[in-house]
C-alpha atoms as a printed R data frame, in Angstrom:
    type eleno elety resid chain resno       x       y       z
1   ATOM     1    CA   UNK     A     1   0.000   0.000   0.000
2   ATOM     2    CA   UNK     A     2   1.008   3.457  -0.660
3   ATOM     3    CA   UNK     A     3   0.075   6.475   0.966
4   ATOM     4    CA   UNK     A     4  -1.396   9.031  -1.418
5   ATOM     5    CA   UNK     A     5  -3.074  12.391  -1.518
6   ATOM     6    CA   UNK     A     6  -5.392  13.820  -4.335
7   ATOM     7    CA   UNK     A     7  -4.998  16.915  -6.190
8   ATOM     8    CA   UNK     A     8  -7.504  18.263  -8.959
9   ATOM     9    CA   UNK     A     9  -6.769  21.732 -11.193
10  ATOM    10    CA   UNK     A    10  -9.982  21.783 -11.896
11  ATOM    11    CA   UNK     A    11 -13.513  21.985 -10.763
12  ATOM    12    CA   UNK     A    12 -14.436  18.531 -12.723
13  ATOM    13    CA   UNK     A    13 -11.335  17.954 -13.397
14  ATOM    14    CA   UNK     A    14  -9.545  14.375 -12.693
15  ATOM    15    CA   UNK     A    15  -7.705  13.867  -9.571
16  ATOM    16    CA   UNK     A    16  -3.848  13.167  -9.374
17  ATOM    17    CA   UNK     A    17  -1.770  11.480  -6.952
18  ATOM    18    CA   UNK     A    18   1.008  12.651  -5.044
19  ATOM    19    CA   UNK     A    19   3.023  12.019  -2.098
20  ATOM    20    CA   UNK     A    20   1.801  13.841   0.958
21  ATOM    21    CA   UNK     A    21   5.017  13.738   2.490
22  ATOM    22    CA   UNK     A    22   4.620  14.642   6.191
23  ATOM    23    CA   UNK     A    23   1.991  17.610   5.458
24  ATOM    24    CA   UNK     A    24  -1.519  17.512   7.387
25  ATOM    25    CA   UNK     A    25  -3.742  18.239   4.543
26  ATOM    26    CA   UNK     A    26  -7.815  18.700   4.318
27  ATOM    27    CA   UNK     A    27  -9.826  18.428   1.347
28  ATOM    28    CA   UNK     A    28 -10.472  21.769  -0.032
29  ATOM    29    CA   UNK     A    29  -7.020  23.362   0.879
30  ATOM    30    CA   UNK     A    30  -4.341  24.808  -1.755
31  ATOM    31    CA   UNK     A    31  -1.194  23.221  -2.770
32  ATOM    32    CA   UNK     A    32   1.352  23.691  -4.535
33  ATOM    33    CA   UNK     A    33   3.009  20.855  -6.934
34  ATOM    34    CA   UNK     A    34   5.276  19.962  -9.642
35  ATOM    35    CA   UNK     A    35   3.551  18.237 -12.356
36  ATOM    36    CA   UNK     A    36   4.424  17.411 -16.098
37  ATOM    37    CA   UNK     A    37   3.360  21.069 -16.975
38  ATOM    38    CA   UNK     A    38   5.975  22.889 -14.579
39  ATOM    39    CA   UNK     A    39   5.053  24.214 -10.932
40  ATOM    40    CA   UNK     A    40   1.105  24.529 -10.281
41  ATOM    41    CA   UNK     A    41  -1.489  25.261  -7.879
42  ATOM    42    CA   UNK     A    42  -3.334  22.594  -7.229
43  ATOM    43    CA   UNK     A    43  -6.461  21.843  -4.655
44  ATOM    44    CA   UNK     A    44  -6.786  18.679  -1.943
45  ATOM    45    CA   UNK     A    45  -9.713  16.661  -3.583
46  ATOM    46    CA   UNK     A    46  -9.333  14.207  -0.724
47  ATOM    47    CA   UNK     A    47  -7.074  13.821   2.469
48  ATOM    48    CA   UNK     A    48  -4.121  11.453   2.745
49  ATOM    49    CA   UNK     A    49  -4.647   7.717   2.445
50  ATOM    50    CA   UNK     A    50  -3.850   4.699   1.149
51  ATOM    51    CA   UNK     A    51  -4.208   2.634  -1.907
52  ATOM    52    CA   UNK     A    52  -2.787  -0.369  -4.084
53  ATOM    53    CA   UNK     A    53   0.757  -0.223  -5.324
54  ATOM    54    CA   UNK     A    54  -0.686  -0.841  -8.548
55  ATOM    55    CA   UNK     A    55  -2.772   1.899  -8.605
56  ATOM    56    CA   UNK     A    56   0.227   4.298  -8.616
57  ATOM    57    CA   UNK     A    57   2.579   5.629 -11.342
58  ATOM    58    CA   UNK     A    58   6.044   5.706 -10.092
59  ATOM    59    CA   UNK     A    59   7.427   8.107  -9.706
60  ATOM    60    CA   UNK     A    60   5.180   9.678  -6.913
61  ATOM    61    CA   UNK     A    61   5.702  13.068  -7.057
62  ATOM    62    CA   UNK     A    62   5.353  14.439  -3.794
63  ATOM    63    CA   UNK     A    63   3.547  17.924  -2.458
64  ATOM    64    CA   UNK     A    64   5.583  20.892  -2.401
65  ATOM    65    CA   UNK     A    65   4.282  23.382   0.260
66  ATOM    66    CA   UNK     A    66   0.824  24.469   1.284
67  ATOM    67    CA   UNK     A    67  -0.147  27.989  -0.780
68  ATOM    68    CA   UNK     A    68   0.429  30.873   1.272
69  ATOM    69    CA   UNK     A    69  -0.700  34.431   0.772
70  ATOM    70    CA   UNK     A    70   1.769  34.877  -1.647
71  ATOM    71    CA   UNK     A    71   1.077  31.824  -3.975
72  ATOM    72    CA   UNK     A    72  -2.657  32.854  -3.958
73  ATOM    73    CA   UNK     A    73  -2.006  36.858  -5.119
74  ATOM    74    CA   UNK     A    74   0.389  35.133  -8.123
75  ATOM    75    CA   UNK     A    75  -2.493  32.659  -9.022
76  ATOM    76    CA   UNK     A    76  -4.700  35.313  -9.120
77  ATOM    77    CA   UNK     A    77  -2.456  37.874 -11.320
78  ATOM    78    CA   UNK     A    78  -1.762  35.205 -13.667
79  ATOM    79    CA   UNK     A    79  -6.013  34.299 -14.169
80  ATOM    80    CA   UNK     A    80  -5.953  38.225 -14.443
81  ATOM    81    CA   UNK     A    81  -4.223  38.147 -17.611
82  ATOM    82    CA   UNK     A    82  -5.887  35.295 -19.138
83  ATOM    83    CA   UNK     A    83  -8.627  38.284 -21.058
84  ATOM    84    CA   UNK     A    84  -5.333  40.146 -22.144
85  ATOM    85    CA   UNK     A    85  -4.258  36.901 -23.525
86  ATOM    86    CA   UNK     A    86  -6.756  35.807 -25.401
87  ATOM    87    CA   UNK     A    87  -7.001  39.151 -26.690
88  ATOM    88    CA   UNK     A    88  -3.794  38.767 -28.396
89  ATOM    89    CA   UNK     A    89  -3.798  35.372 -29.514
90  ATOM    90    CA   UNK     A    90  -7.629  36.207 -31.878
91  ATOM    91    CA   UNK     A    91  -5.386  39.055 -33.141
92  ATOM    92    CA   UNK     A    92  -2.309  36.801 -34.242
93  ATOM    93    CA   UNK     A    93  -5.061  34.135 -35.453
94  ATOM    94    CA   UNK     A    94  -6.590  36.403 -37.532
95  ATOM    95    CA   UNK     A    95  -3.591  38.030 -38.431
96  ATOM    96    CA   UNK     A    96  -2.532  34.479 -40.460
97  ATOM    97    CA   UNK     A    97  -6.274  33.573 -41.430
98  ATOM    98    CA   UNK     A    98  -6.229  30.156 -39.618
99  ATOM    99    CA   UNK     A    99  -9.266  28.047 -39.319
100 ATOM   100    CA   UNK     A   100  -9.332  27.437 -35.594
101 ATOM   101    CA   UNK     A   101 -11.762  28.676 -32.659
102 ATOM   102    CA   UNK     A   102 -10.093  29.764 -29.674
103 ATOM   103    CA   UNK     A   103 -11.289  28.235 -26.446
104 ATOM   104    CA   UNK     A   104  -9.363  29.268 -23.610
105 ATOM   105    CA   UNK     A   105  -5.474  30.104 -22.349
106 ATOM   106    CA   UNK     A   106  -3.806  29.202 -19.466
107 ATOM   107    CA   UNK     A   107  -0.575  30.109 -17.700
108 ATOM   108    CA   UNK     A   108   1.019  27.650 -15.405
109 ATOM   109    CA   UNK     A   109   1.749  29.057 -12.488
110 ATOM   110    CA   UNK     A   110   5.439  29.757 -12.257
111 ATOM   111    CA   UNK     A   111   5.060  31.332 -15.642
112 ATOM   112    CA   UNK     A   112   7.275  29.053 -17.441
113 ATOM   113    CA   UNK     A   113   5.033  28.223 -20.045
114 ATOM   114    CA   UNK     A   114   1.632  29.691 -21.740
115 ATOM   115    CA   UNK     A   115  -1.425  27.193 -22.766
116 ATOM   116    CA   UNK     A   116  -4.001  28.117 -25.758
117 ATOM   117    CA   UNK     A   117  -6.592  25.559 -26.083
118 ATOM   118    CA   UNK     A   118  -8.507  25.501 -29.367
119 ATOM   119    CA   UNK     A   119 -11.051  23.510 -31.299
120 ATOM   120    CA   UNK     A   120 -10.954  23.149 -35.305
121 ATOM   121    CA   UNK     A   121 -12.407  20.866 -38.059
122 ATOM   122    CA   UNK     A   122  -9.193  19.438 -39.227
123 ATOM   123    CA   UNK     A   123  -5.464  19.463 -38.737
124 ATOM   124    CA   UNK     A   124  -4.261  23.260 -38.285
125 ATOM   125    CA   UNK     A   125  -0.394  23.961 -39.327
126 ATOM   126    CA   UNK     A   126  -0.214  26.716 -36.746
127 ATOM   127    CA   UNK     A   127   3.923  26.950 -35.967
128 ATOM   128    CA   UNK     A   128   4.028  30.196 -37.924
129 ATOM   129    CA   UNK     A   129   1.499  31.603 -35.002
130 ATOM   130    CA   UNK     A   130   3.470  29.900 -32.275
131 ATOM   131    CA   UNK     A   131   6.568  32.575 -33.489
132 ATOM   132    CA   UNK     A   132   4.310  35.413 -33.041
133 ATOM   133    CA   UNK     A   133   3.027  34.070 -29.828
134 ATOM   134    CA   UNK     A   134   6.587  33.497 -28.545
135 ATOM   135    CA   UNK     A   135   7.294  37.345 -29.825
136 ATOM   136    CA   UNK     A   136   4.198  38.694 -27.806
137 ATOM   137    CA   UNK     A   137   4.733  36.878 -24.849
138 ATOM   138    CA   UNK     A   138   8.100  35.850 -24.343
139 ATOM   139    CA   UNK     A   139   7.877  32.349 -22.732
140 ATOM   140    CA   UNK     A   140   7.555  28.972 -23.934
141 ATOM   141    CA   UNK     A   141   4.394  28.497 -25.887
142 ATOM   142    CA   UNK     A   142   2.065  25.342 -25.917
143 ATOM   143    CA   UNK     A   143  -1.247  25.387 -28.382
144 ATOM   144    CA   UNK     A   144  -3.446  22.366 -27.691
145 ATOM   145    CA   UNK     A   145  -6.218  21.320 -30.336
146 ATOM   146    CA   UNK     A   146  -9.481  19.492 -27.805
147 ATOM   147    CA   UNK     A   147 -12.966  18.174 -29.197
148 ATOM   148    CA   UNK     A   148 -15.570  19.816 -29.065
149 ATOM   149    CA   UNK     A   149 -17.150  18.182 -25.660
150 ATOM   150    CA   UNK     A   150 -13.650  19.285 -24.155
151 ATOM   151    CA   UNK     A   151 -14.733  22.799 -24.762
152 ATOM   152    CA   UNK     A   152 -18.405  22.418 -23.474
153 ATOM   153    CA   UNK     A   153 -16.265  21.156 -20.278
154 ATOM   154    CA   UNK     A   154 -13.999  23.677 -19.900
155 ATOM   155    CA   UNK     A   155 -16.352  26.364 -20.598
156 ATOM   156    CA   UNK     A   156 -19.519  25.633 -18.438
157 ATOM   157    CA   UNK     A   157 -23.139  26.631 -19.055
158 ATOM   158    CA   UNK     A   158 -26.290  25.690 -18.401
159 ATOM   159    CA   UNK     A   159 -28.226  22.428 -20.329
160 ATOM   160    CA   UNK     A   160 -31.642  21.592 -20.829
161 ATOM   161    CA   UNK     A   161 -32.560  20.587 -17.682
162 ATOM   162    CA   UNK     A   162 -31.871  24.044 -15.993
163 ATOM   163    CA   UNK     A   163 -29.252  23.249 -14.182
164 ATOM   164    CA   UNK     A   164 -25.295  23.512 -14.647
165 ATOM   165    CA   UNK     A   165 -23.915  21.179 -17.118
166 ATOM   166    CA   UNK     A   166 -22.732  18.119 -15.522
167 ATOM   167    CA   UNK     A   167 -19.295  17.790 -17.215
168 ATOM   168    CA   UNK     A   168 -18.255  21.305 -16.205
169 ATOM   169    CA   UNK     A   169 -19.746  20.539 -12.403
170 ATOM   170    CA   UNK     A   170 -18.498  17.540 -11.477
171 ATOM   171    CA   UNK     A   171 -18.705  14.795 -14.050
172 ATOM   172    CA   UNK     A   172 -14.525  14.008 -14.619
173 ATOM   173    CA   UNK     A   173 -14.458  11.927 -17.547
174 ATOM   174    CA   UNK     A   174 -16.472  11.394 -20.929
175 ATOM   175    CA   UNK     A   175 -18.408   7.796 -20.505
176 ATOM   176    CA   UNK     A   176 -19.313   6.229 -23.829
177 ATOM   177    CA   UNK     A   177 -22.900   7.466 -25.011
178 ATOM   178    CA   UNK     A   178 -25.052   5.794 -28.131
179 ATOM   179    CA   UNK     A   179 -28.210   6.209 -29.848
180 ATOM   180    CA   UNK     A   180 -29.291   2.601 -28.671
181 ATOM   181    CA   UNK     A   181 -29.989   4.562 -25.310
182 ATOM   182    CA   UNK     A   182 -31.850   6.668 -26.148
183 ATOM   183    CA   UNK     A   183 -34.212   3.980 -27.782
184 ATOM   184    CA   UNK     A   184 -33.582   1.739 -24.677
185 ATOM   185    CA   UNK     A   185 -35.623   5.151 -23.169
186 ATOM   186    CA   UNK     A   186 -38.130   5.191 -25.684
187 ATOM   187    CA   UNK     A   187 -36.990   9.349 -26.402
188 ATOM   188    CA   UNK     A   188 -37.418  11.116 -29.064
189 ATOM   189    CA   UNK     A   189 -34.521  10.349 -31.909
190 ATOM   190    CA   UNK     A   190 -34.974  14.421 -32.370
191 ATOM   191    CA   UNK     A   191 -31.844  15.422 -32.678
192 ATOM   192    CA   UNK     A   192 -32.372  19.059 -30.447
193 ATOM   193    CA   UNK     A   193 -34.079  16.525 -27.418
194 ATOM   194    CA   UNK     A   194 -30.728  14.422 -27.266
195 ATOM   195    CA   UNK     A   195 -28.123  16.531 -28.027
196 ATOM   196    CA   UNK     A   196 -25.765  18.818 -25.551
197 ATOM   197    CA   UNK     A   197 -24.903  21.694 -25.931
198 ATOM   198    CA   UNK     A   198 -21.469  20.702 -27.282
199 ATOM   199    CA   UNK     A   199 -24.007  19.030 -30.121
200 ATOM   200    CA   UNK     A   200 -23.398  15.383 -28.875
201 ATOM   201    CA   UNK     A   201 -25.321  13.142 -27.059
202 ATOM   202    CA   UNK     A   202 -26.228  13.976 -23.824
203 ATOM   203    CA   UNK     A   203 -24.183  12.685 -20.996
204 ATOM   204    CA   UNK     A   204 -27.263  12.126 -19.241
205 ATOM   205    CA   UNK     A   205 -28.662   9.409 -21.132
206 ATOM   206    CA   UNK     A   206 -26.279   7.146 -19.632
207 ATOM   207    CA   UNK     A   207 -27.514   7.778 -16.174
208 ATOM   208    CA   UNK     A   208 -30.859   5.439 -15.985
209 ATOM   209    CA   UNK     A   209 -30.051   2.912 -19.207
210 ATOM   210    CA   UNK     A   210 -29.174   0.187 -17.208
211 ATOM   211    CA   UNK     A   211 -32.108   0.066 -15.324
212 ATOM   212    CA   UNK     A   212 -34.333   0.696 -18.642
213 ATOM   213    CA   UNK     A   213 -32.186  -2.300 -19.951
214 ATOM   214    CA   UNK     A   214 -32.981  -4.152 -16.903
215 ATOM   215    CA   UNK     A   215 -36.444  -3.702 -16.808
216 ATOM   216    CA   UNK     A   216 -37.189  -4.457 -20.691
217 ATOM   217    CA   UNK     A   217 -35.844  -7.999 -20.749
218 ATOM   218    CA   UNK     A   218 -39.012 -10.159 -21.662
219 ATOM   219    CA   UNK     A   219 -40.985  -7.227 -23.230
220 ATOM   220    CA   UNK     A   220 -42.591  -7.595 -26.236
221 ATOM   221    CA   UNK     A   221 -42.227  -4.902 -29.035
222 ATOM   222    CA   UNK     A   222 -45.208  -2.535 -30.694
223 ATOM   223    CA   UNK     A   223 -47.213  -4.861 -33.158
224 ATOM   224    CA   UNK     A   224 -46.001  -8.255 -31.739
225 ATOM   225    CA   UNK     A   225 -48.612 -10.931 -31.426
226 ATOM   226    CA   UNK     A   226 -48.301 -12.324 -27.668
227 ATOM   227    CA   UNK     A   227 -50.435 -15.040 -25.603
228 ATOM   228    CA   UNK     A   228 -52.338 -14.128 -22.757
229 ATOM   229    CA   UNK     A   229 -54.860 -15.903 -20.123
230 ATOM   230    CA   UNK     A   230 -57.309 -14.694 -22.301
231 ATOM   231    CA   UNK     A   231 -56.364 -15.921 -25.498
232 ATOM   232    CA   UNK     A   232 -53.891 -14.278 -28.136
233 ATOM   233    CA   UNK     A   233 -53.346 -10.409 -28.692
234 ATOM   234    CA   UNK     A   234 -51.891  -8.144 -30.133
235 ATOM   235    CA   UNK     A   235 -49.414  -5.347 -28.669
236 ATOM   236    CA   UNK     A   236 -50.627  -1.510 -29.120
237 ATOM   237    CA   UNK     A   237 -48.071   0.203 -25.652
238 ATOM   238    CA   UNK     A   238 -45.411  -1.078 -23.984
239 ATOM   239    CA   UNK     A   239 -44.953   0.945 -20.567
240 ATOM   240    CA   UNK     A   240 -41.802  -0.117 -19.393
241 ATOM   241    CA   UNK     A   241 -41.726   1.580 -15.828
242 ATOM   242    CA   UNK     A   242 -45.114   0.456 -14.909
243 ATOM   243    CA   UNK     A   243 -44.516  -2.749 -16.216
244 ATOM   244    CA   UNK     A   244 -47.790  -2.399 -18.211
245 ATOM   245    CA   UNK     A   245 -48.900  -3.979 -21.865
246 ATOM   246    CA   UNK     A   246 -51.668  -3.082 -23.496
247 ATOM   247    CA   UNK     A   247 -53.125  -4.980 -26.344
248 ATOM   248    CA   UNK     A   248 -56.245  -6.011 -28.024
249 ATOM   249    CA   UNK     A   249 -57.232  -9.741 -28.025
250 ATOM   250    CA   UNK     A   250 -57.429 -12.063 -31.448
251 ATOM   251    CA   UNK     A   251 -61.203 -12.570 -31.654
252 ATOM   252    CA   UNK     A   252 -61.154 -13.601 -35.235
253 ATOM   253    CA   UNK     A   253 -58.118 -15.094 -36.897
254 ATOM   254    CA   UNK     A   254 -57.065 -13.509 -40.523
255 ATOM   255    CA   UNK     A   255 -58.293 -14.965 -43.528
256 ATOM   256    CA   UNK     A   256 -56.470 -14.988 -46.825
257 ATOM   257    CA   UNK     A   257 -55.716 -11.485 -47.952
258 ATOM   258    CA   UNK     A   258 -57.577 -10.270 -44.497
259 ATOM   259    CA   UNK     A   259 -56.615  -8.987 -41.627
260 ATOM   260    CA   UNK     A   260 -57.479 -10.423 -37.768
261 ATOM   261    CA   UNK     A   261 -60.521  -9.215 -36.296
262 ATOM   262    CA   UNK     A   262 -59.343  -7.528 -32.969
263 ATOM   263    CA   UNK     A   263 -61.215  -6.402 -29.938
264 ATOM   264    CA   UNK     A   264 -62.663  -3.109 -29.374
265 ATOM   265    CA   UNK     A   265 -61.511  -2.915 -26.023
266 ATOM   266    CA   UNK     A   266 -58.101  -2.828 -24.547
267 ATOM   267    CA   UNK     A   267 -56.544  -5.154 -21.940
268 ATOM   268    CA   UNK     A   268 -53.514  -4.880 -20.198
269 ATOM   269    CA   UNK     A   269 -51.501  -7.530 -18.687
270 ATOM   270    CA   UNK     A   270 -47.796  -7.674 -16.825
271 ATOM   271    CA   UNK     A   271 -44.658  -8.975 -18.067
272 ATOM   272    CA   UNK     A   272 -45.249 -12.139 -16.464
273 ATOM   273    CA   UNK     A   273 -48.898 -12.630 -17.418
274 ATOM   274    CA   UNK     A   274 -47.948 -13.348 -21.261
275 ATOM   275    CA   UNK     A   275 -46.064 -15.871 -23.398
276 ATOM   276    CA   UNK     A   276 -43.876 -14.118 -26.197
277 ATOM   277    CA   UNK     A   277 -42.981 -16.584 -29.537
278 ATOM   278    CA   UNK     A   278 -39.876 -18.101 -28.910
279 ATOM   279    CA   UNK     A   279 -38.671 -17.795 -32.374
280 ATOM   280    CA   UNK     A   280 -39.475 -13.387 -31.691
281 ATOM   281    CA   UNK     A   281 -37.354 -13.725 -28.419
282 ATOM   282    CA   UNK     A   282 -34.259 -15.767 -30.395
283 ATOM   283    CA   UNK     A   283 -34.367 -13.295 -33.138
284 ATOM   284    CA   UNK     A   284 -34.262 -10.417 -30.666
285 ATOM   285    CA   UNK     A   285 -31.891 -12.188 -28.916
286 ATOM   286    CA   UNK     A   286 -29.372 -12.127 -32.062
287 ATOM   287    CA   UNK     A   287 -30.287  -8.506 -32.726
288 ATOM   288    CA   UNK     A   288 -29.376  -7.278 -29.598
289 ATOM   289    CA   UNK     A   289 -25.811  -9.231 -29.408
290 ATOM   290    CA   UNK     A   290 -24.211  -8.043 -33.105
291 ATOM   291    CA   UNK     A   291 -22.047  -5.335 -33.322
292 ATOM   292    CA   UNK     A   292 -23.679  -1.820 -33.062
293 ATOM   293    CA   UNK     A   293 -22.602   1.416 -35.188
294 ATOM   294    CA   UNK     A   294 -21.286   3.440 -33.140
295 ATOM   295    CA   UNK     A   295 -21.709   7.103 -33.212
296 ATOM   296    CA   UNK     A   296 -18.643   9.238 -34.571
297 ATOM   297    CA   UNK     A   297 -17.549  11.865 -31.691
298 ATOM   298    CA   UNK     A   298 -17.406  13.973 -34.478
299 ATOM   299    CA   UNK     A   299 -20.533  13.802 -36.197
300 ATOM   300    CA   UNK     A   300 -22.329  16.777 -34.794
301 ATOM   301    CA   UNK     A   301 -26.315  15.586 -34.264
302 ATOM   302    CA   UNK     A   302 -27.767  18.579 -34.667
303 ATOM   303    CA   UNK     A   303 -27.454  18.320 -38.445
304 ATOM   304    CA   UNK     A   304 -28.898  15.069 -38.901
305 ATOM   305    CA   UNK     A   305 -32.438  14.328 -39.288
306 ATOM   306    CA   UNK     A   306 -34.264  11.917 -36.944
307 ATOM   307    CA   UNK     A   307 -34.159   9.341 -40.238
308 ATOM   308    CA   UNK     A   308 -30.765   9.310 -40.155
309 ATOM   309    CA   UNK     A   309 -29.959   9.111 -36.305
310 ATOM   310    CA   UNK     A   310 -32.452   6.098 -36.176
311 ATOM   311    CA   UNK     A   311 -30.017   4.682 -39.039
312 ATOM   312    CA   UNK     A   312 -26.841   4.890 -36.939
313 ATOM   313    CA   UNK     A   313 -28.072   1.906 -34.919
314 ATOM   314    CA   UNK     A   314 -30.446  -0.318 -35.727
């Protein structure tokens, strides 16, 4: 075992390891570290303890000093000059006509080294701007292209639900997200309903799908003809959450070029109050266990029609 406090940089930001040495440290207080980026100021995400010697990259870097007054007035000067920065940068990017977007900029906090984070559609040849930056600022200069959810992350706002987004809050890394569950949710393949603000899926719909997953084993589809106590129907809603079918029984089986004669009336039975055909359940079976399409991180959702988001995975 190895004793181990965690730092973060940011406010969802992941949490890093380092040696505590023989420092009495709470969660919440500042720090200051040496990480792979030079000298930084770092916060206590949680106090010292221990974990598994595998769970540690060694080297274990260990924690500096505690920020005093003066570490906090040179943070704050150098997040004071992150507007003039920026500032500067649009005008060089402009200046050379380069396809990018400019996100955000960063100084570490020794002032070794300045950070410009950026999004674009392609590959950007921007070492001619990293000259002028160098001439503007006089340090070392570090441009860093991110995706689009990166940004969305970085930058904060609020989603659809009202409330700040998750990934800026407190949500630290990007889980895998797919069309599949959304359907799994019965929502709306609407590409505004699903999307982020970034213009991906929603983070979100990851939160309940295993329990939708869960609780649609053994549920028959819309249209499927099922057995019941009282005789065979035929599906018309599937309420997953209530656990609820409702259907309208066979009264009259088709004839040739007909169709069944069905009941006026509904009834609606539980999951375990019907038989399914086992040859329906094997072929959903199969469905459900081949190899998905997986959505492109950088297909951007808003510009697809529900048609073709109900395409990407069938």
């Amino acid at each position: 075992m190895t004793k181990v406090v965690g730092v973060k940089f940011r406010t969802a930001g992941k949490t890093y390891y380092f040696d505590p040495l023989d420092f009495s440290l709470k969660a919440g207080e500042e720090v200051i570290v040496e990480t792979a980026r030079g000298i930084e100021l770092g916060i206590v995400a949680f106090e010292v303890t221990e974990v598994e010697d595998n769970e540690v990259v060694q080297p274990l870097k260990p924690i500096i000093r505690k920020a005093d007054e003066e570490d906090r007035r040179k943070n704050a000067e150098n997040i004071a000059k992150r507007e003039k920065a920026l500032e500067i940068c649009q005008e060089k990017i402009d200046a050379r006509k380069l396809e990018m977007k400019l996100v955000d900029v960063e100084y570490t906090f020794d002032n070794s080294k300045v950070i410009f984070y950026f999004t674009a559609d392609g590959r950007v040849d921007f070492r001619e701007l990293v000259k002028d930056l160098a001439a503007a600022f006089k340090m070392r200069i570090e441009l860093r292209q991110i995706g689009v959810r990166d940004e969305t992350k970085m930058m904060g706002g609020i989603g659809p639900c009202g409330r700040e987004l998750c990934c800026h809050s407190w949500m630290r890394d990007f889980n895998t997200v797919s069309i599949k569950m959304a359907k799994n949710q019965n929502l709306s393949l609407n590409p505004t309903k699903i999307s982020g603000i970034c213009g991906r899926l929603m983070c979100c719909l990851q939160y309940e799908n295993d329990t939708y997953v869960d609780l649609k084993k053994g549920m028959p589809e819309m249209g499927e003809r099922i057995s019941t106590i009282d005789g065979p129907a035929v599906v018309y809603d599937v309420n997953i959450l209530e656990n609820r079918i409702k259907t309208r029984l066979v009264l009259e089986e088709a004839k040739e070029d007909g169709q069944a004669k069905l009941s006026s009336e509904y009834y609606t039975y539980k999951k375990e109050e019907i038989k399914r055909d086992p040859k329906k359940e094997r072929k959903e079976f199969q469905k459900k266990n081949r190899n998905p399409k997986k959505v492109n991180d950088d297909i951007d959702l808003t510009k697809l029609t529900e048609e073709e988001l109900a395409a990407l995975e069938d």
